[in-house]
Tab-separated table of C-alpha atoms in Angstrom:
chain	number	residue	atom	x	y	z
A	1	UNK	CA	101.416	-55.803	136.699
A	2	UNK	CA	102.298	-53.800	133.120
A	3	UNK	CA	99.417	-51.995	132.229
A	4	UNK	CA	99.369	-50.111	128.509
A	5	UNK	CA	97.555	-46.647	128.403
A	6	UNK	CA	97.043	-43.979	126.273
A	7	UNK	CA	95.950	-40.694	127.069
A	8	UNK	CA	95.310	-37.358	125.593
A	9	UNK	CA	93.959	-34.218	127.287
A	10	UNK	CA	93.538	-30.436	127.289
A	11	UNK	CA	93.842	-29.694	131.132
A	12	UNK	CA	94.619	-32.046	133.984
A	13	UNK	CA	91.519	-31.779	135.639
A	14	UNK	CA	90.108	-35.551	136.337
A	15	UNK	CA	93.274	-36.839	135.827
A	16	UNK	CA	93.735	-40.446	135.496
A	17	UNK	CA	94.297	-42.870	138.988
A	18	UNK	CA	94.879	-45.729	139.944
A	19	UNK	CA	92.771	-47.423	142.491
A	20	UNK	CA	94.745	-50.736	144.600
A	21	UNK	CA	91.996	-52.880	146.824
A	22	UNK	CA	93.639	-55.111	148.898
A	23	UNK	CA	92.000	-58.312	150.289
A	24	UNK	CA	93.229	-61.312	152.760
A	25	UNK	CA	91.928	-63.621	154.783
A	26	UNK	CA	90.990	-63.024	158.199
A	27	UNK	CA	91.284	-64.957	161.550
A	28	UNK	CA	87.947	-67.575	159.936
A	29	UNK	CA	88.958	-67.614	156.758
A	30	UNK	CA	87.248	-65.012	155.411
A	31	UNK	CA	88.314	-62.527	152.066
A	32	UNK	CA	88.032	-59.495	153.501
A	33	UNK	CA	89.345	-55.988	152.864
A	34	UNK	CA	92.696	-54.911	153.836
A	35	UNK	CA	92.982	-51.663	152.333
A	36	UNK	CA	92.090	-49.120	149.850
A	37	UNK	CA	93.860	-46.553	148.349
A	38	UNK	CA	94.705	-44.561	145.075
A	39	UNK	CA	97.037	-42.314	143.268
A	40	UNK	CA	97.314	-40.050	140.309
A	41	UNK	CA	98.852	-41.479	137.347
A	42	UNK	CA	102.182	-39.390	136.524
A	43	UNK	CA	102.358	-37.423	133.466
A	44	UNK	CA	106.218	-36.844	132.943
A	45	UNK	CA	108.467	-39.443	130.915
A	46	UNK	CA	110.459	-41.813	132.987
A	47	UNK	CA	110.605	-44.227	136.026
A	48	UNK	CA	108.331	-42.607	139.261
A	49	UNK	CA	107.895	-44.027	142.388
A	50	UNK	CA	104.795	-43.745	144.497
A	51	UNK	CA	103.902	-44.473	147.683
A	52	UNK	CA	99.650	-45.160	148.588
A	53	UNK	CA	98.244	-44.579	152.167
A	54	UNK	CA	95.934	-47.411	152.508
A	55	UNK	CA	92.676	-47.188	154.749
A	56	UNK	CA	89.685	-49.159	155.480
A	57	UNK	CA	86.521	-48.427	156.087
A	58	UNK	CA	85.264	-48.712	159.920
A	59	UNK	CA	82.186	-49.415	161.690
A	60	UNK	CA	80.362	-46.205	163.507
A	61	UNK	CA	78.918	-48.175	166.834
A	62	UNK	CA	80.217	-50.891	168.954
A	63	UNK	CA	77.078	-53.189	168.342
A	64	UNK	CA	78.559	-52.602	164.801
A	65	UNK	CA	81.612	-53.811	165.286
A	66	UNK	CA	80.722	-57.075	167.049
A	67	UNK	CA	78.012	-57.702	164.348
A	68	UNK	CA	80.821	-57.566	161.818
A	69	UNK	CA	83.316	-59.620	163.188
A	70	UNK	CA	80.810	-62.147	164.189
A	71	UNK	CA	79.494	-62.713	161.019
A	72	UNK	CA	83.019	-62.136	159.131
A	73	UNK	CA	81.243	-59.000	156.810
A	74	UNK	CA	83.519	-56.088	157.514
A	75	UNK	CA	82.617	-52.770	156.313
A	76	UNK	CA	83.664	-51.907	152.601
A	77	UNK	CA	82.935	-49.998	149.643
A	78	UNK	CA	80.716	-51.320	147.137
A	79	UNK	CA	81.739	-48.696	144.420
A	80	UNK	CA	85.023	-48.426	143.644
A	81	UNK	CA	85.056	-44.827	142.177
A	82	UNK	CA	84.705	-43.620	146.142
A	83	UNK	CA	88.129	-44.041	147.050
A	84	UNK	CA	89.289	-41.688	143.875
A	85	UNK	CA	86.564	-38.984	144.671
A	86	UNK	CA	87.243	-37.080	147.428
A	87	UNK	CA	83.710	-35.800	147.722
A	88	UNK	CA	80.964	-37.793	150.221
A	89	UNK	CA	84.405	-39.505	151.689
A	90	UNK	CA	84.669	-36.876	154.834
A	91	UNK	CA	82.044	-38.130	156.643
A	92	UNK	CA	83.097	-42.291	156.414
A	93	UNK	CA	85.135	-43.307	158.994
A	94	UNK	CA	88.440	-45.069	157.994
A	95	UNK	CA	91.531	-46.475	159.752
A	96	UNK	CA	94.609	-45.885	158.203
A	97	UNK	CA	96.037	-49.772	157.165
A	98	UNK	CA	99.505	-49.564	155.632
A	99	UNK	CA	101.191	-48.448	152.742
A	100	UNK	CA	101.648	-49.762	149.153
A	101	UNK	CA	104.361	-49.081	146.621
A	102	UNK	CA	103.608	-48.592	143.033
A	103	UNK	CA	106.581	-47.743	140.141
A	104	UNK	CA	105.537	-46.189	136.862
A	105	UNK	CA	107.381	-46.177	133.681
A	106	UNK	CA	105.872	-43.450	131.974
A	107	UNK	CA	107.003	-43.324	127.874
């Protein structure tokens, strides 16, 4: 999808990212997630290629687990801003799900 930015900053700290949600059905039907995953936006001119880990969020018990797939609600982030944070995200449990590739054309 083109998307149209424009950004201007002293230092690179918080630098822009994009964040990619995937979601599919499952085996009932059900939009669930596939994956999460994000990248930094690329600062130098021309055509970049990047490649996103994706992950999703798992359950911590068995009982968990069940209860989820039984009732089709898998685990998932409500906020999206916790997959670009790295802070609070070392102590969710995630599986790793795939990859997904992203090209920039950076003017």
């Amino acid at each position: 999808f083109p998307i149209d930015i424009t950004f201007k900053s002293t230092n690179p700290f918080g630098w822009p990212q994009i964040v990619v949600s995937v979601y599919g059905p499952d085996f009932f039907g059900n939009d669930v997630v596939r994956g999460y995953g994000a990248v930094h936006v690329p600062f130098t001119p021309g055509r970049h290629t990047r490649t996103i880990a994706m992950f999703v969020p798992e359950s911590t018990s068995m009982l968990q687990k069940f209860t989820s797939w039984f009732t089709g609600r898998r685990p998932e982030f409500t906020d999206p801003r916790v997959v670009a944070q790295g802070e609070g995200r070392e102590v969710t449990r995630v599986r790793s799900q795939g990859f997904v590739t992203i090209s920039f054309n950076v003017m």
